[in-house]
Coordinates of C-alpha atoms in Angstrom, one line a residue:
Q1 CA -24.3 15.1 230.9
V2 CA -24.4 11.4 230.1
Q3 CA -27.5 9.6 231.3
L4 CA -28.7 6.1 231.1
V5 CA -32.3 5.1 231.8
E6 CA -33.4 1.5 232.0
S7 CA -37.0 0.4 231.6
G8 CA -39.0 -2.8 231.2
G9 CA -38.3 -4.6 234.4
G10 CA -41.0 -6.3 236.4
L11 CA -42.4 -9.5 237.8
V12 CA -42.5 -12.6 235.6
Q13 CA -43.1 -16.3 236.2
A14 CA -40.4 -18.8 235.8
G15 CA -40.1 -19.9 232.2
G16 CA -41.3 -16.5 230.9
S17 CA -39.7 -13.8 229.0
L18 CA -38.9 -10.1 229.5
R19 CA -37.2 -7.4 227.6
V20 CA -35.4 -4.6 229.3
S21 CA -34.3 -1.4 227.5
C22 CA -31.8 1.3 228.1
V23 CA -31.7 4.7 226.5
L24 CA -28.4 6.6 226.4
S25 CA -28.3 10.4 226.2
G26 CA -25.5 13.0 226.3
R27 CA -23.1 10.8 224.3
T28 CA -23.0 9.5 220.7
F29 CA -24.6 6.1 221.1
S30 CA -22.9 4.5 218.0
L31 CA -19.5 5.3 219.6
S32 CA -20.4 3.6 222.9
T33 CA -19.9 0.1 224.0
M34 CA -23.0 -1.0 225.9
G35 CA -23.3 -3.6 228.6
W36 CA -25.8 -5.2 231.0
F37 CA -24.9 -6.2 234.5
R38 CA -27.0 -7.5 237.3
Q39 CA -26.9 -7.7 241.1
A40 CA -28.9 -10.0 243.2
P41 CA -29.5 -9.4 246.9
G42 CA -26.4 -10.2 248.9
K43 CA -24.3 -10.9 245.8
E44 CA -21.8 -8.9 243.9
R45 CA -22.6 -7.3 240.6
E46 CA -22.0 -9.6 237.7
F47 CA -21.7 -9.2 234.0
V48 CA -24.5 -10.3 231.7
A49 CA -24.0 -9.1 228.1
S50 CA -22.1 -6.5 226.1
S51 CA -22.3 -5.1 222.6
G52 CA -19.2 -3.3 221.2
R53 CA -19.2 0.1 219.7
Y54 CA -17.4 -1.1 216.6
G55 CA -19.7 -4.1 216.1
G56 CA -18.4 -7.6 216.1
A57 CA -19.8 -10.5 218.1
P58 CA -21.4 -9.6 221.4
V59 CA -20.1 -11.1 224.7
I60 CA -22.6 -13.1 226.7
A61 CA -22.1 -14.5 230.2
N62 CA -22.1 -18.3 230.3
S63 CA -24.8 -18.2 233.0
V64 CA -27.3 -16.7 230.5
K65 CA -25.9 -17.9 227.1
G66 CA -28.6 -19.4 225.0
R67 CA -31.3 -17.6 227.0
F68 CA -30.4 -13.9 226.8
T69 CA -29.7 -11.8 223.8
I70 CA -28.3 -8.3 223.6
S71 CA -29.2 -6.0 220.7
R72 CA -28.8 -2.3 219.9
D73 CA -30.7 0.3 217.8
N74 CA -28.3 3.1 217.0
A75 CA -31.1 5.2 215.6
K76 CA -33.0 5.1 218.9
N77 CA -29.9 5.3 221.2
T78 CA -31.2 2.2 222.8
V79 CA -29.8 -1.2 223.9
Y80 CA -32.0 -4.1 224.7
L81 CA -31.7 -7.3 226.7
Q82 CA -34.1 -10.0 225.7
M83 CA -34.4 -12.5 228.5
N84 CA -36.1 -15.9 227.8
S85 CA -36.6 -19.0 229.9
L86 CA -36.2 -17.0 233.1
T87 CA -35.6 -18.7 236.4
P88 CA -35.8 -17.4 239.9
E89 CA -32.0 -17.2 239.9
D90 CA -32.2 -14.4 237.3
T91 CA -33.9 -12.2 239.9
A92 CA -31.8 -9.1 240.3
V93 CA -31.5 -5.4 239.6
Y94 CA -30.3 -5.1 236.0
Y95 CA -28.0 -2.2 235.2
C96 CA -27.1 -0.7 231.9
A97 CA -23.7 0.7 231.3
A98 CA -21.9 2.6 228.6
G99 CA -18.2 3.0 227.9
T100 CA -15.4 3.7 225.5
S101 CA -14.0 0.2 225.2
P102 CA -13.4 -0.5 221.5
L103 CA -14.9 -4.0 221.8
A104 CA -17.6 -5.7 223.8
T105 CA -16.3 -6.5 227.2
A106 CA -17.3 -8.1 230.5
Q107 CA -14.9 -5.9 232.5
T108 CA -16.5 -3.2 234.6
T109 CA -13.4 -1.1 233.8
G110 CA -14.6 -0.8 230.3
Y111 CA -17.6 1.3 231.3
N112 CA -17.7 4.9 232.4
W113 CA -21.4 5.5 232.9
W114 CA -24.1 3.5 234.7
G115 CA -27.9 3.6 234.9
P116 CA -29.8 3.5 238.2
G117 CA -31.1 -0.1 237.4
T118 CA -34.4 -1.8 236.9
Q119 CA -35.7 -4.6 239.1
V120 CA -36.4 -8.0 237.5
T121 CA -38.2 -10.6 239.7
V122 CA -38.8 -14.1 238.6
S123 CA -41.3 -16.1 240.6
S124 CA -41.3 -19.8 240.9

């Protein structure tokens, strides 16, 4: 059974940083494209960042480019999202996803498994 568990969310002041993590189990991590999405109250889920299973350049949403970084540690079955210069507009539930897309992708159809999410709240 494939499982994704996010951690590291919390409350941070505007301008601060936070790193969220996601551990994948039940599937070979190195063969999985990993992604981060977020959903703010009253809004649709939106893509944040993706790291492809065959390497290559990650895909980062324009709204967070230059502030957020995605990285992965295949030895730990873990993907990270480093978030810097946070603003209240980054407040959302952050979801980790895993899929079989050969390359990093912003499309939800590229992901087969989803974590329960972790709350990130940025105060002004």
